[in-house]
Short mmCIF file of the C-alpha atoms (twelve columns), coordinates in Angstrom:
data_MODEL
# 
_entry.id   MODEL 
# 
loop_
_atom_site.group_PDB 
_atom_site.id 
_atom_site.type_symbol 
_atom_site.label_atom_id 
_atom_site.label_alt_id 
_atom_site.label_comp_id 
_atom_site.label_asym_id 
_atom_site.label_seq_id 
_atom_site.Cartn_x 
_atom_site.Cartn_y 
_atom_site.Cartn_z 
_atom_site.pdbx_PDB_model_num 
ATOM 1   C CA . MET A 1   -5.469  -11.647 -8.682  1 
ATOM 2   C CA . GLU A 2   -3.503  -12.513 -11.793 1 
ATOM 3   C CA . GLU A 3   -0.722  -10.601 -13.537 1 
ATOM 4   C CA . ASP A 4   -1.016  -9.374  -17.088 1 
ATOM 5   C CA . LYS A 5   1.997   -9.242  -19.456 1 
ATOM 6   C CA . GLU A 6   3.201   -5.991  -17.821 1 
ATOM 7   C CA . GLY A 7   2.870   -7.374  -14.298 1 
ATOM 8   C CA . PHE A 8   -0.264  -5.436  -13.320 1 
ATOM 9   C CA . LEU A 9   -2.667  -7.359  -11.093 1 
ATOM 10  C CA . TYR A 10  -6.248  -7.901  -12.185 1 
ATOM 11  C CA . PRO A 11  -9.081  -9.849  -10.567 1 
ATOM 12  C CA . TYR A 12  -9.646  -13.335 -11.892 1 
ATOM 13  C CA . VAL A 13  -12.725 -15.385 -11.077 1 
ATOM 14  C CA . ASP A 14  -12.386 -19.152 -11.065 1 
ATOM 15  C CA . ALA A 15  -15.662 -20.134 -12.748 1 
ATOM 16  C CA . PHE A 16  -15.498 -23.575 -11.110 1 
ATOM 17  C CA . LEU A 17  -15.488 -22.072 -7.601  1 
ATOM 18  C CA . CYS A 18  -17.835 -19.149 -8.349  1 
ATOM 19  C CA . VAL A 19  -21.279 -19.358 -6.716  1 
ATOM 20  C CA . ASP A 20  -22.693 -16.453 -8.780  1 
ATOM 21  C CA . CYS A 21  -23.407 -14.294 -5.709  1 
ATOM 22  C CA . GLY A 22  -22.357 -11.139 -7.612  1 
ATOM 23  C CA . LEU A 23  -20.456 -9.698  -4.629  1 
ATOM 24  C CA . CYS A 24  -17.225 -9.201  -6.609  1 
ATOM 25  C CA . GLU A 25  -19.090 -7.055  -9.143  1 
ATOM 26  C CA . LYS A 26  -20.957 -5.200  -6.394  1 
ATOM 27  C CA . VAL A 27  -17.733 -4.091  -4.674  1 
ATOM 28  C CA . CYS A 28  -15.596 -3.505  -7.779  1 
ATOM 29  C CA . PRO A 29  -14.510 0.170   -7.802  1 
ATOM 30  C CA . VAL A 30  -13.965 0.071   -11.578 1 
ATOM 31  C CA . ILE A 31  -17.477 -1.137  -12.380 1 
ATOM 32  C CA . ASN A 32  -19.077 1.037   -9.685  1 
ATOM 33  C CA . GLN A 33  -17.654 4.473   -10.396 1 
ATOM 34  C CA . SER A 34  -19.005 7.111   -8.056  1 
ATOM 35  C CA . THR A 35  -19.503 10.748  -8.853  1 
ATOM 36  C CA . PRO A 36  -16.559 12.898  -7.796  1 
ATOM 37  C CA . ASN A 37  -16.881 14.666  -4.457  1 
ATOM 38  C CA . GLU A 38  -16.082 18.324  -4.065  1 
ATOM 39  C CA . SER A 39  -13.435 19.089  -1.480  1 
ATOM 40  C CA . ILE A 40  -14.839 20.701  1.630   1 
ATOM 41  C CA . ALA A 41  -11.444 22.085  2.638   1 
ATOM 42  C CA . VAL A 42  -7.807  21.625  1.738   1 
ATOM 43  C CA . TYR A 43  -5.002  21.679  4.300   1 
ATOM 44  C CA . THR A 44  -1.237  21.528  4.110   1 
ATOM 45  C CA . ALA A 45  1.009   20.364  6.909   1 
ATOM 46  C CA . VAL A 46  4.599   19.408  7.597   1 
ATOM 47  C CA . ASN A 47  5.988   17.151  10.300  1 
ATOM 48  C CA . PRO A 48  8.155   19.333  12.569  1 
ATOM 49  C CA . ASN A 49  10.650  16.471  13.009  1 
ATOM 50  C CA . GLU A 50  13.314  17.011  10.330  1 
ATOM 51  C CA . GLU A 51  14.618  13.417  10.588  1 
ATOM 52  C CA . ILE A 52  11.132  12.006  9.899   1 
ATOM 53  C CA . ARG A 53  10.656  14.432  6.983   1 
ATOM 54  C CA . ARG A 54  13.885  13.184  5.370   1 
ATOM 55  C CA . GLN A 55  12.656  9.575   5.607   1 
ATOM 56  C CA . SER A 56  9.207   10.443  4.292   1 
ATOM 57  C CA . SER A 57  7.228   11.674  1.336   1 
ATOM 58  C CA . SER A 58  4.811   14.595  1.419   1 
ATOM 59  C CA . GLY A 59  6.198   16.237  4.538   1 
ATOM 60  C CA . GLY A 60  5.986   13.281  6.922   1 
ATOM 61  C CA . ILE A 61  2.311   13.657  7.752   1 
ATOM 62  C CA . PHE A 62  1.752   9.879   7.480   1 
ATOM 63  C CA . THR A 63  3.889   9.430   10.610  1 
ATOM 64  C CA . LEU A 64  2.013   12.075  12.613  1 
ATOM 65  C CA . LEU A 65  -1.365  10.573  11.750  1 
ATOM 66  C CA . SER A 66  -0.104  7.033   12.394  1 
ATOM 67  C CA . GLU A 67  1.387   7.894   15.781  1 
ATOM 68  C CA . THR A 68  -1.958  9.344   16.852  1 
ATOM 69  C CA . VAL A 69  -3.785  6.159   15.825  1 
ATOM 70  C CA . ILE A 70  -1.236  3.877   17.543  1 
ATOM 71  C CA . ALA A 71  -1.396  6.028   20.711  1 
ATOM 72  C CA . GLU A 72  -5.090  5.091   20.858  1 
ATOM 73  C CA . SER A 73  -4.243  1.335   20.618  1 
ATOM 74  C CA . GLY A 74  -4.956  1.442   16.898  1 
ATOM 75  C CA . VAL A 75  -3.597  -0.323  13.839  1 
ATOM 76  C CA . VAL A 76  -1.925  1.304   10.812  1 
ATOM 77  C CA . PHE A 77  -1.958  -0.203  7.307   1 
ATOM 78  C CA . GLY A 78  0.372   0.907   4.537   1 
ATOM 79  C CA . ALA A 79  2.663   -0.214  1.730   1 
ATOM 80  C CA . ARG A 80  6.140   -1.622  2.370   1 
ATOM 81  C CA . PHE A 81  8.800   -3.663  0.588   1 
ATOM 82  C CA . ASP A 82  8.983   -7.371  1.391   1 
ATOM 83  C CA . GLU A 83  12.153  -9.503  1.400   1 
ATOM 84  C CA . HIS A 84  12.045  -9.754  -2.435  1 
ATOM 85  C CA . TRP A 85  11.559  -5.986  -2.910  1 
ATOM 86  C CA . ASP A 86  7.932   -6.506  -3.951  1 
ATOM 87  C CA . VAL A 87  5.563   -3.876  -2.569  1 
ATOM 88  C CA . ILE A 88  2.893   -5.321  -0.301  1 
ATOM 89  C CA . HIS A 89  0.293   -3.901  2.044   1 
ATOM 90  C CA . ASP A 90  0.772   -4.766  5.695   1 
ATOM 91  C CA . TYR A 91  0.041   -3.345  9.140   1 
ATOM 92  C CA . THR A 92  1.739   -2.374  12.370  1 
ATOM 93  C CA . GLU A 93  0.599   -1.704  15.890  1 
ATOM 94  C CA . THR A 94  3.885   -0.136  17.053  1 
ATOM 95  C CA . TYR A 95  5.698   3.163   16.563  1 
ATOM 96  C CA . GLU A 96  8.836   1.267   15.519  1 
ATOM 97  C CA . GLY A 97  6.873   -0.537  12.805  1 
ATOM 98  C CA . LEU A 98  6.017   2.722   11.012  1 
ATOM 99  C CA . ALA A 99  9.477   3.198   9.457   1 
ATOM 100 C CA . VAL A 100 8.930   0.590   6.704   1 
ATOM 101 C CA . PHE A 101 5.824   2.416   5.472   1 
ATOM 102 C CA . ARG A 102 7.509   5.817   5.038   1 
ATOM 103 C CA . GLY A 103 8.362   7.073   1.574   1 
ATOM 104 C CA . SER A 104 6.797   6.510   -1.808  1 
ATOM 105 C CA . LYS A 105 7.047   3.100   -3.486  1 
ATOM 106 C CA . TYR A 106 5.872   4.084   -7.010  1 
ATOM 107 C CA . VAL A 107 4.546   0.621   -7.899  1 
ATOM 108 C CA . GLN A 108 1.246   -1.200  -7.396  1 
ATOM 109 C CA . SER A 109 1.166   -2.895  -3.998  1 
ATOM 110 C CA . ARG A 110 -0.258  -6.336  -3.418  1 
ATOM 111 C CA . ILE A 111 -3.273  -6.076  -1.118  1 
ATOM 112 C CA . GLY A 112 -3.569  -9.813  -0.352  1 
ATOM 113 C CA . ASP A 113 -6.010  -10.345 2.520   1 
ATOM 114 C CA . VAL A 114 -5.544  -6.838  3.980   1 
ATOM 115 C CA . TYR A 115 -9.161  -5.800  3.397   1 
ATOM 116 C CA . SER A 116 -10.399 -8.706  5.515   1 
ATOM 117 C CA . GLN A 117 -7.819  -7.838  8.208   1 
ATOM 118 C CA . VAL A 118 -9.056  -4.225  8.257   1 
ATOM 119 C CA . LYS A 119 -12.617 -5.502  8.606   1 
ATOM 120 C CA . GLN A 120 -11.669 -7.731  11.559  1 
ATOM 121 C CA . PHE A 121 -9.971  -4.852  13.374  1 
ATOM 122 C CA . VAL A 122 -12.759 -2.301  12.824  1 
ATOM 123 C CA . LYS A 123 -15.469 -4.802  13.782  1 
ATOM 124 C CA . ALA A 124 -13.505 -5.531  16.981  1 
ATOM 125 C CA . GLY A 125 -13.689 -1.799  17.775  1 
ATOM 126 C CA . ARG A 126 -10.028 -0.971  17.126  1 
ATOM 127 C CA . LYS A 127 -9.137  2.349   15.511  1 
ATOM 128 C CA . VAL A 128 -7.689  1.641   12.043  1 
ATOM 129 C CA . MET A 129 -5.805  3.862   9.615   1 
ATOM 130 C CA . PHE A 130 -5.550  2.577   6.040   1 
ATOM 131 C CA . THR A 131 -3.223  4.371   3.632   1 
ATOM 132 C CA . GLY A 132 -3.178  3.550   -0.068  1 
ATOM 133 C CA . THR A 133 -3.895  4.750   -3.567  1 
ATOM 134 C CA . PRO A 134 -7.321  6.293   -4.180  1 
ATOM 135 C CA . CYS A 135 -8.479  3.104   -5.946  1 
ATOM 136 C CA . GLN A 136 -7.284  0.942   -3.020  1 
ATOM 137 C CA . VAL A 137 -9.183  3.148   -0.558  1 
ATOM 138 C CA . LYS A 138 -12.283 2.974   -2.771  1 
ATOM 139 C CA . GLY A 139 -11.884 -0.820  -3.042  1 
ATOM 140 C CA . LEU A 140 -11.674 -1.112  0.753   1 
ATOM 141 C CA . LYS A 141 -14.789 0.997   1.258   1 
ATOM 142 C CA . GLN A 142 -16.690 -1.030  -1.327  1 
ATOM 143 C CA . TYR A 143 -15.507 -4.254  0.365   1 
ATOM 144 C CA . LEU A 144 -16.656 -3.074  3.799   1 
ATOM 145 C CA . CYS A 145 -20.119 -2.109  2.420   1 
ATOM 146 C CA . ARG A 146 -20.571 0.514   5.154   1 
ATOM 147 C CA . GLU A 147 -18.816 3.380   6.919   1 
ATOM 148 C CA . TYR A 148 -17.022 2.831   10.230  1 
ATOM 149 C CA . ASP A 149 -16.372 5.669   12.693  1 
ATOM 150 C CA . ASN A 150 -13.157 3.956   13.810  1 
ATOM 151 C CA . LEU A 151 -11.694 3.797   10.276  1 
ATOM 152 C CA . LEU A 152 -9.488  6.588   8.933   1 
ATOM 153 C CA . THR A 153 -8.581  6.267   5.254   1 
ATOM 154 C CA . VAL A 154 -5.735  8.274   3.765   1 
ATOM 155 C CA . ASP A 155 -5.066  8.386   0.050   1 
ATOM 156 C CA . PHE A 156 -2.765  10.555  -1.997  1 
ATOM 157 C CA . VAL A 157 -2.604  12.192  -5.392  1 
ATOM 158 C CA . CYS A 158 -2.006  9.338   -7.811  1 
ATOM 159 C CA . HIS A 159 -1.294  9.634   -11.517 1 
ATOM 160 C CA . GLY A 160 -1.172  5.874   -11.992 1 
ATOM 161 C CA . VAL A 161 1.639   3.457   -11.284 1 
ATOM 162 C CA . PRO A 162 4.314   2.181   -13.651 1 
ATOM 163 C CA . SER A 163 4.443   -1.386  -14.847 1 
ATOM 164 C CA . PRO A 164 5.554   -3.853  -12.147 1 
ATOM 165 C CA . LYS A 165 7.524   -5.568  -14.910 1 
ATOM 166 C CA . VAL A 166 9.577   -2.377  -15.356 1 
ATOM 167 C CA . TRP A 167 10.254  -2.345  -11.595 1 
ATOM 168 C CA . ARG A 168 11.430  -5.991  -11.612 1 
ATOM 169 C CA . THR A 169 13.628  -5.330  -14.661 1 
ATOM 170 C CA . TYR A 170 15.203  -2.356  -12.880 1 
ATOM 171 C CA . LEU A 171 15.823  -4.425  -9.727  1 
ATOM 172 C CA . ASN A 172 17.471  -7.233  -11.701 1 
ATOM 173 C CA . GLU A 173 19.681  -4.782  -13.602 1 
ATOM 174 C CA . GLU A 174 20.671  -2.994  -10.383 1 
ATOM 175 C CA . ILE A 175 21.514  -6.262  -8.602  1 
ATOM 176 C CA . THR A 176 23.588  -7.380  -11.583 1 
ATOM 177 C CA . ARG A 177 25.390  -4.028  -11.694 1 
ATOM 178 C CA . GLN A 178 26.188  -4.091  -7.975  1 
ATOM 179 C CA . CYS A 179 27.401  -7.691  -8.142  1 
ATOM 180 C CA . GLU A 180 29.697  -6.782  -11.048 1 
ATOM 181 C CA . GLU A 181 31.074  -3.808  -9.105  1 
ATOM 182 C CA . LYS A 182 31.818  -5.983  -6.072  1 
ATOM 183 C CA . LYS A 183 33.374  -8.660  -8.240  1 
ATOM 184 C CA . ASN A 184 35.577  -6.116  -10.002 1 
ATOM 185 C CA . SER A 185 36.639  -4.443  -6.734  1 
ATOM 186 C CA . PHE A 186 37.466  -7.863  -5.241  1 
ATOM 187 C CA . ILE A 187 39.551  -8.799  -8.316  1 
ATOM 188 C CA . SER A 188 41.497  -5.511  -8.118  1 
ATOM 189 C CA . LEU A 189 42.497  -6.243  -4.494  1 
# 
């Protein structure tokens, strides 16, 4: 994946390494648009734990679903911040590991090799929950090339994500502002 001038990631094929198998085009969710499905039913729910709801988006349902999967020795994938405040996809197998996935991130996450990790877990028979944007869920399903009974995918209403460049600019400005505040408060002591 390569970044464009706004920081969005797009697939890049190294023509020197390409073997012309066509798999990247076969699994591309942009090239292979499916017809929209009609909803069979729509449900609303809220996590009864007020503390979890405060840490969450959309009523804390991610945590309830995740805890159920982990209770069955499963694996949960979601988006989290890394040490540089970039948003990446990752997984956990523990209840304690769920906290970093709670709450909206509002930027495009880096998938990395997560799709291949999901495939390894589902092929090994583990229950897997994958949470992401609708296009990430579609990309995963296209990558897997078949349905798995032990895979639960959860997407959310997405109206697109802002430019990653805007996010990095905001972070840099916020870090600079906080450093200035600390410097000024230290000087006034």
